[in-house]
Amino acid sequence: MQVKVDKLDIAGQSWKEFTLSNTQGMEVSLLNYGGIITKIMTPNKNNEFENVILSYANYEDYLDNPNFFGALIGRVAGRIEASSFQLDGKTYNLPSNEGEHHLHGGSVGFHKVLWQADTFEEAESVGVTLTHRSQDGEAGYPGNLVMKVTYTLTNENAFSITYEAVADQKTVLTPTNHSYFNLSGNLKTDILQHDITMEASRFVELDHELIPTGKILPVEGTVFDFRRGHAIIDGVHSVDQQNLVALNGYDHYFLFDHNKKENVVVTEQTSGRKLTVQTDQPGIVMYTSNGLDDTLELREGKSAKYLGVCLETQSSPASLEHEDFPSIILEKDAPYKTTTSFTFSTK
């Protein structure tokens, strides 16, 4: 197991790309800029290693990165309605970057930070720990926040992300990672035939601007019911109003039942690849890249609608407006810690 480090000069900035590799041949590459994951190389059923995430052909494109490819998201993943929230009677105004709303930490969120990076190599794992001191008022959020994110790869082909933080005053926090997975390998096909199994009996209703209405709906009898597994394409062809507001697909928060150790399982039949997601987070946003077009130059070709699926484990920013949603409030001096792991195998 080892960590390889490459130095990059991007628009006058000194970036580093770290490549984690294990004894099975799996590799994960990531940048200290934005904590962006640029490549995940995993084997198919014939033991052929291919990239299973969307990434830019030119690293300069990560400077803008409006689709958040591979990025570390924060302080708050998801949409904050009208770019403001109240905490203990005080209103905090945030920069708007999606209409009048604040999305994924804003235009200067964690995905635009040049993180301090420290590597480690152990007997059964290797990784990188990223650290950022987010100042009080950064992107409008209250409190000085010390954020630490650790990426770890094991010999069992498990790639985990651990988020740790502490703030010197009450604030809000729910970071995530925004990688777009495509298990076909090297973007050979779209993700419409990817099969999803998810332990979630409820999901959050969205309005036409993708803002939660406050209603939590049962999945029973809808194409949002993944408890026994089905293909993503079922939601694309659906006439359910919730699929239509998401531009014919999914961009919804699912609340986990936590009945099983495996929260989400994704499989792709042709490659034989299987991705298992395990997390201690209360839910996940599954986004099926409904808003992607064909204008971006990716590592293996042009971008396209339905080319990747994001699996964003997190709490819910809707909790700032509505009751009965998983809270994103972090109390002063309270330790924050959560881990999500992505384990790759073949059927």
Short mmCIF file of C-alpha atoms in Angstrom, two decimals:
data_model
loop_
_atom_site.label_atom_id
_atom_site.label_comp_id
_atom_site.label_asym_id
_atom_site.label_seq_id
_atom_site.Cartn_x
_atom_site.Cartn_y
_atom_site.Cartn_z
CA MET A 1 0.00 0.00 0.00
CA GLN A 2 1.28 3.44 -0.81
CA VAL A 3 0.51 7.11 -1.38
CA LYS A 4 1.90 8.78 -4.48
CA VAL A 5 2.07 12.59 -4.62
CA ASP A 6 2.13 14.66 -7.82
CA LYS A 7 2.58 18.42 -7.84
CA LEU A 8 0.43 20.48 -10.18
CA ASP A 9 0.61 24.13 -11.24
CA ILE A 10 -2.96 25.21 -11.96
CA ALA A 11 -3.61 28.87 -12.81
CA GLY A 12 -0.70 29.95 -10.65
CA GLN A 13 -1.78 27.80 -7.70
CA SER A 14 0.30 24.93 -6.34
CA TRP A 15 -1.94 21.89 -6.08
CA LYS A 16 -1.13 18.33 -5.09
CA GLU A 17 -2.77 15.16 -6.36
CA PHE A 18 -2.57 12.17 -4.04
CA THR A 19 -3.04 8.64 -5.38
CA LEU A 20 -3.86 5.97 -2.80
CA SER A 21 -3.24 2.39 -3.90
CA ASN A 22 -3.75 -0.95 -2.16
CA THR A 23 -2.40 -4.46 -2.68
CA GLN A 24 -5.47 -5.39 -4.78
CA GLY A 25 -4.58 -2.78 -7.42
CA MET A 26 -7.39 -0.37 -6.56
CA GLU A 27 -6.49 3.33 -6.73
CA VAL A 28 -8.14 6.53 -5.54
CA SER A 29 -6.78 9.91 -6.66
CA LEU A 30 -7.71 13.20 -5.02
CA LEU A 31 -6.66 16.84 -4.90
CA ASN A 32 -5.88 19.04 -1.94
CA TYR A 33 -7.86 21.68 -3.87
CA GLY A 34 -11.50 21.21 -2.92
CA GLY A 35 -10.80 17.69 -1.62
CA ILE A 36 -11.80 16.69 -5.13
CA ILE A 37 -11.70 13.00 -6.05
CA THR A 38 -10.37 12.84 -9.60
CA LYS A 39 -10.29 9.10 -10.25
CA ILE A 40 -11.30 5.76 -8.71
CA MET A 41 -9.82 2.73 -10.45
CA THR A 42 -11.59 -0.55 -9.67
CA PRO A 43 -11.73 -3.95 -11.39
CA ASN A 44 -14.65 -5.34 -13.35
CA LYS A 45 -15.62 -9.02 -13.34
CA ASN A 46 -12.72 -9.72 -15.73
CA ASN A 47 -10.27 -7.96 -13.39
CA GLU A 48 -9.88 -5.03 -15.79
CA PHE A 49 -9.27 -1.78 -13.93
CA GLU A 50 -11.24 1.26 -15.07
CA ASN A 51 -12.26 4.65 -13.72
CA VAL A 52 -15.72 4.62 -12.09
CA ILE A 53 -16.32 8.35 -11.46
CA LEU A 54 -16.80 11.43 -13.63
CA SER A 55 -13.74 13.70 -13.79
CA TYR A 56 -12.51 16.53 -15.97
CA ALA A 57 -9.97 15.96 -18.72
CA ASN A 58 -8.40 19.35 -17.87
CA TYR A 59 -7.77 20.06 -14.21
CA GLU A 60 -8.21 23.81 -14.78
CA ASP A 61 -11.93 23.10 -15.10
CA TYR A 62 -12.05 22.25 -11.39
CA LEU A 63 -11.48 25.94 -10.63
CA ASP A 64 -15.10 26.63 -11.59
CA ASN A 65 -16.67 23.15 -11.33
CA PRO A 66 -20.36 24.19 -11.30
CA ASN A 67 -21.42 20.53 -11.17
CA PHE A 68 -19.19 19.86 -8.13
CA PHE A 69 -17.49 16.84 -9.74
CA GLY A 70 -15.81 14.79 -7.02
CA ALA A 71 -15.83 17.72 -4.61
CA LEU A 72 -15.90 18.02 -0.85
CA ILE A 73 -19.10 19.94 -0.01
CA GLY A 74 -19.61 22.28 2.94
CA ARG A 75 -20.27 23.79 5.25
CA VAL A 76 -23.79 22.65 4.32
CA ALA A 77 -24.59 20.14 1.58
CA GLY A 78 -27.85 20.75 -0.23
CA ARG A 79 -30.03 23.83 -0.63
CA ILE A 80 -30.71 26.46 2.01
CA GLU A 81 -33.97 28.12 1.07
CA ALA A 82 -33.75 31.82 0.21
CA SER A 83 -30.08 31.80 1.26
CA SER A 84 -30.80 32.55 4.90
CA PHE A 85 -31.52 30.84 8.18
CA GLN A 86 -32.13 31.70 11.81
CA LEU A 87 -30.17 30.48 14.78
CA ASP A 88 -31.17 31.50 18.30
CA GLY A 89 -33.19 34.39 16.91
CA LYS A 90 -30.43 35.79 14.71
CA THR A 91 -30.70 35.76 10.92
CA TYR A 92 -27.70 34.70 8.85
CA ASN A 93 -27.63 35.66 5.18
CA LEU A 94 -25.63 33.53 2.78
CA PRO A 95 -24.53 34.16 -0.82
CA SER A 96 -27.01 32.87 -3.41
CA ASN A 97 -25.61 30.62 -6.13
CA GLU A 98 -28.71 28.84 -7.46
CA GLY A 99 -31.41 31.38 -8.13
CA GLU A 100 -32.25 32.90 -4.78
CA HIS A 101 -31.03 29.83 -2.92
CA HIS A 102 -27.70 28.79 -1.39
CA LEU A 103 -26.41 25.45 -2.75
CA HIS A 104 -23.60 23.24 -1.43
CA GLY A 105 -21.86 25.87 0.69
CA GLY A 106 -22.08 28.59 -1.93
CA SER A 107 -19.69 29.71 -4.63
CA VAL A 108 -16.79 29.83 -2.14
CA GLY A 109 -17.54 26.62 -0.26
CA PHE A 110 -15.22 23.78 0.74
CA HIS A 111 -14.93 22.80 -2.94
CA LYS A 112 -12.90 25.98 -3.56
CA VAL A 113 -10.54 25.63 -0.57
CA LEU A 114 -6.86 24.69 -0.86
CA TRP A 115 -6.67 22.28 2.06
CA GLN A 116 -3.67 21.44 4.21
CA ALA A 117 -2.86 17.78 3.46
CA ASP A 118 -1.04 15.12 5.47
CA THR A 119 -0.56 11.55 4.27
CA PHE A 120 -0.35 8.32 6.25
CA GLU A 121 0.60 4.74 5.41
CA GLU A 122 -0.31 1.82 7.66
CA ALA A 123 -0.20 -1.95 7.34
CA GLU A 124 -3.78 -2.33 6.07
CA SER A 125 -4.67 1.19 4.96
CA VAL A 126 -3.34 4.39 3.42
CA GLY A 127 -4.81 7.84 3.26
CA VAL A 128 -4.78 11.60 3.36
CA THR A 129 -6.09 13.93 6.04
CA LEU A 130 -7.23 17.37 4.88
CA THR A 131 -7.57 20.28 7.32
CA HIS A 132 -9.17 23.70 6.91
CA ARG A 133 -9.81 26.48 9.42
CA SER A 134 -13.02 28.11 8.27
CA GLN A 135 -13.24 31.62 9.71
CA ASP A 136 -16.29 33.09 11.41
CA GLY A 137 -18.40 34.60 8.63
CA GLU A 138 -16.85 32.57 5.82
CA ALA A 139 -19.59 32.17 3.19
CA GLY A 140 -21.90 33.76 5.74
CA TYR A 141 -21.74 30.98 8.32
CA PRO A 142 -21.24 31.72 12.03
CA GLY A 143 -18.32 30.49 14.11
CA ASN A 144 -14.67 29.63 13.60
CA LEU A 145 -14.74 26.01 12.44
CA VAL A 146 -11.82 23.59 12.36
CA MET A 147 -12.67 20.99 9.72
CA LYS A 148 -10.75 17.76 9.21
CA VAL A 149 -11.56 15.24 6.47
CA THR A 150 -9.76 11.90 6.22
CA TYR A 151 -9.78 9.76 3.06
CA THR A 152 -8.76 6.14 3.70
CA LEU A 153 -8.29 3.18 1.36
CA THR A 154 -8.03 -0.36 2.75
CA ASN A 155 -6.88 -3.65 1.26
CA GLU A 156 -10.54 -4.76 1.20
CA ASN A 157 -11.26 -2.15 -1.52
CA ALA A 158 -13.12 0.02 0.98
CA PHE A 159 -12.71 3.77 0.52
CA SER A 160 -13.96 5.77 3.48
CA ILE A 161 -14.40 9.47 4.20
CA THR A 162 -14.43 10.63 7.82
CA TYR A 163 -15.52 14.18 8.63
CA GLU A 164 -14.51 15.74 11.96
CA ALA A 165 -15.09 19.30 13.17
CA VAL A 166 -15.42 21.62 16.13
CA ALA A 167 -16.65 25.24 16.24
CA ASP A 168 -16.21 28.02 18.80
CA GLN A 169 -19.88 29.02 18.58
CA LYS A 170 -23.18 27.44 17.62
CA THR A 171 -23.36 26.92 13.87
CA VAL A 172 -24.66 24.61 11.13
CA LEU A 173 -22.77 21.80 9.41
CA THR A 174 -23.44 18.81 7.18
CA PRO A 175 -20.60 18.12 4.71
CA THR A 176 -20.58 15.42 2.06
CA ASN A 177 -18.77 14.27 -1.07
CA HIS A 178 -20.15 14.91 -4.55
CA SER A 179 -18.58 12.20 -6.71
CA TYR A 180 -20.61 11.00 -9.69
CA PHE A 181 -20.35 7.21 -9.87
CA ASN A 182 -20.61 5.20 -13.09
CA LEU A 183 -19.86 1.51 -12.58
CA SER A 184 -19.77 0.69 -16.31
CA GLY A 185 -16.12 1.78 -16.23
CA ASN A 186 -14.52 4.57 -18.29
CA LEU A 187 -18.02 5.95 -19.00
CA LYS A 188 -18.90 3.22 -21.48
CA THR A 189 -22.63 3.68 -20.85
CA ASP A 190 -24.97 5.91 -18.84
CA ILE A 191 -26.26 4.93 -15.40
CA LEU A 192 -29.88 4.22 -16.35
CA GLN A 193 -29.44 0.45 -15.99
CA HIS A 194 -27.59 0.76 -12.68
CA ASP A 195 -29.64 -1.12 -10.08
CA ILE A 196 -30.11 0.59 -6.70
CA THR A 197 -31.09 -1.08 -3.44
CA MET A 198 -31.66 1.32 -0.54
CA GLU A 199 -32.90 0.87 3.02
CA ALA A 200 -35.23 3.86 3.00
CA SER A 201 -39.00 3.77 3.46
CA ARG A 202 -39.41 7.58 3.32
CA PHE A 203 -38.22 10.44 1.12
CA VAL A 204 -38.57 14.22 1.08
CA GLU A 205 -41.00 16.00 -1.22
CA LEU A 206 -39.56 18.84 -3.34
CA ASP A 207 -41.16 21.88 -4.94
CA HIS A 208 -40.44 23.07 -8.49
CA GLU A 209 -37.20 24.76 -7.33
CA LEU A 210 -36.02 21.53 -5.63
CA ILE A 211 -36.63 23.01 -2.17
CA PRO A 212 -38.17 20.63 0.40
CA THR A 213 -41.84 21.40 1.03
CA GLY A 214 -41.69 20.06 4.58
CA LYS A 215 -43.53 16.85 3.68
CA ILE A 216 -41.89 13.46 4.19
CA LEU A 217 -43.53 10.90 1.91
CA PRO A 218 -43.70 7.10 2.02
CA VAL A 219 -41.92 5.31 -0.82
CA GLU A 220 -44.44 2.47 -0.85
CA GLY A 221 -46.05 2.07 -4.26
CA THR A 222 -43.76 4.57 -6.02
CA VAL A 223 -40.54 4.46 -8.05
CA PHE A 224 -38.86 5.91 -4.95
CA ASP A 225 -39.11 2.49 -3.31
CA PHE A 226 -35.65 0.94 -3.66
CA ARG A 227 -35.98 -1.44 -0.72
CA ARG A 228 -36.08 -4.46 -3.01
CA GLY A 229 -33.99 -2.85 -5.72
CA HIS A 230 -34.73 -1.51 -9.19
CA ALA A 231 -33.05 0.37 -12.02
CA ILE A 232 -32.60 4.14 -12.14
CA ILE A 233 -34.38 4.24 -15.50
CA ASP A 234 -37.70 3.53 -13.75
CA GLY A 235 -37.60 7.04 -12.27
CA VAL A 236 -36.60 8.60 -15.58
CA HIS A 237 -39.66 7.16 -17.34
CA SER A 238 -41.94 7.90 -14.39
CA VAL A 239 -44.76 10.46 -14.60
CA ASP A 240 -44.67 10.91 -10.82
CA GLN A 241 -44.66 14.66 -10.17
CA GLN A 242 -41.58 14.26 -7.95
CA ASN A 243 -39.57 12.77 -10.80
CA LEU A 244 -40.78 15.50 -13.13
CA VAL A 245 -39.69 18.39 -10.86
CA ALA A 246 -36.24 16.81 -10.76
CA LEU A 247 -35.99 16.98 -14.56
CA ASN A 248 -37.00 13.34 -15.04
CA GLY A 249 -34.93 11.53 -12.48
CA TYR A 250 -33.93 11.75 -8.85
CA ASP A 251 -32.51 14.61 -6.77
CA HIS A 252 -34.15 13.67 -3.49
CA TYR A 253 -33.28 13.10 0.15
CA PHE A 254 -34.03 9.59 1.39
CA LEU A 255 -34.22 8.85 5.12
CA PHE A 256 -32.55 5.59 6.10
CA ASP A 257 -34.35 2.96 8.15
CA HIS A 258 -30.97 1.68 9.40
CA ASN A 259 -32.29 -1.88 9.49
CA LYS A 260 -29.28 -3.21 7.64
CA LYS A 261 -25.54 -2.70 7.71
CA GLU A 262 -25.58 -1.87 4.01
CA ASN A 263 -27.45 1.41 3.49
CA VAL A 264 -27.16 1.52 -0.32
CA VAL A 265 -26.03 -1.07 -2.88
CA VAL A 266 -25.40 -0.16 -6.53
CA THR A 267 -24.77 -2.82 -9.18
CA GLU A 268 -24.04 -2.74 -12.91
CA GLN A 269 -24.64 -6.01 -14.71
CA THR A 270 -22.32 -5.75 -17.72
CA SER A 271 -19.19 -4.89 -15.72
CA GLY A 272 -20.23 -6.98 -12.73
CA ARG A 273 -19.25 -4.15 -10.40
CA LYS A 274 -20.96 -3.65 -7.05
CA LEU A 275 -20.72 -0.57 -4.83
CA THR A 276 -21.80 -0.82 -1.19
CA VAL A 277 -22.35 2.37 0.80
CA GLN A 278 -22.32 2.27 4.60
CA THR A 279 -22.80 5.36 6.74
CA ASP A 280 -23.82 6.61 10.16
CA GLN A 281 -25.61 9.57 8.54
CA PRO A 282 -29.42 9.67 8.78
CA GLY A 283 -30.01 9.91 5.04
CA ILE A 284 -28.74 10.42 1.52
CA VAL A 285 -29.42 12.62 -1.48
CA MET A 286 -29.37 10.55 -4.66
CA TYR A 287 -28.83 12.72 -7.73
CA THR A 288 -28.92 11.07 -11.16
CA SER A 289 -27.19 13.93 -13.07
CA ASN A 290 -30.43 15.09 -14.64
CA GLY A 291 -28.97 18.56 -15.19
CA LEU A 292 -25.79 17.56 -17.02
CA ASP A 293 -25.43 18.47 -20.69
CA ASP A 294 -22.92 17.54 -23.40
CA THR A 295 -20.64 20.60 -23.18
CA LEU A 296 -17.98 19.35 -20.73
CA GLU A 297 -14.73 17.58 -21.60
CA LEU A 298 -14.37 14.64 -19.26
CA ARG A 299 -11.50 12.20 -18.87
CA GLU A 300 -13.14 9.61 -21.11
CA GLY A 301 -15.24 11.84 -23.38
CA LYS A 302 -18.10 14.32 -23.39
CA SER A 303 -20.45 14.83 -20.47
CA ALA A 304 -24.11 13.83 -20.84
CA LYS A 305 -27.37 13.62 -18.95
CA TYR A 306 -27.61 10.51 -16.72
CA LEU A 307 -23.88 9.84 -16.93
CA GLY A 308 -23.32 9.52 -13.18
CA VAL A 309 -25.13 9.01 -9.89
CA CYS A 310 -24.23 11.01 -6.78
CA LEU A 311 -24.69 9.39 -3.37
CA GLU A 312 -24.52 12.30 -0.93
CA THR A 313 -24.77 11.05 2.67
CA GLN A 314 -25.78 13.89 4.98
CA SER A 315 -28.30 15.42 7.36
CA SER A 316 -30.94 17.78 5.97
CA PRO A 317 -30.72 21.59 5.63
CA ALA A 318 -34.52 21.48 5.45
CA SER A 319 -34.34 21.05 9.23
CA LEU A 320 -33.67 24.80 9.41
CA GLU A 321 -37.22 25.42 8.17
CA HIS A 322 -39.19 22.30 9.10
CA GLU A 323 -39.61 19.93 12.04
CA ASP A 324 -38.91 16.19 11.95
CA PHE A 325 -35.89 16.52 9.64
CA PRO A 326 -32.37 15.40 10.69
CA SER A 327 -30.74 18.44 12.29
CA ILE A 328 -27.61 20.16 10.96
CA ILE A 329 -27.01 22.30 14.07
CA LEU A 330 -23.58 21.95 15.67
CA GLU A 331 -23.33 23.23 19.23
CA LYS A 332 -20.40 25.30 20.46
CA ASP A 333 -17.33 23.13 21.27
CA ALA A 334 -19.27 19.92 20.51
CA PRO A 335 -17.22 17.37 18.52
CA TYR A 336 -18.63 16.46 15.11
CA LYS A 337 -17.70 13.14 13.54
CA THR A 338 -19.26 11.01 10.82
CA THR A 339 -18.00 8.37 8.40
CA THR A 340 -19.20 7.06 5.04
CA SER A 341 -17.52 4.14 3.29
CA PHE A 342 -17.71 3.05 -0.34
CA THR A 343 -16.73 -0.60 -0.84
CA PHE A 344 -16.14 -1.93 -4.35
CA SER A 345 -16.50 -5.59 -5.37
CA THR A 346 -17.68 -7.74 -8.24
CA LYS A 347 -20.64 -10.08 -8.47
#
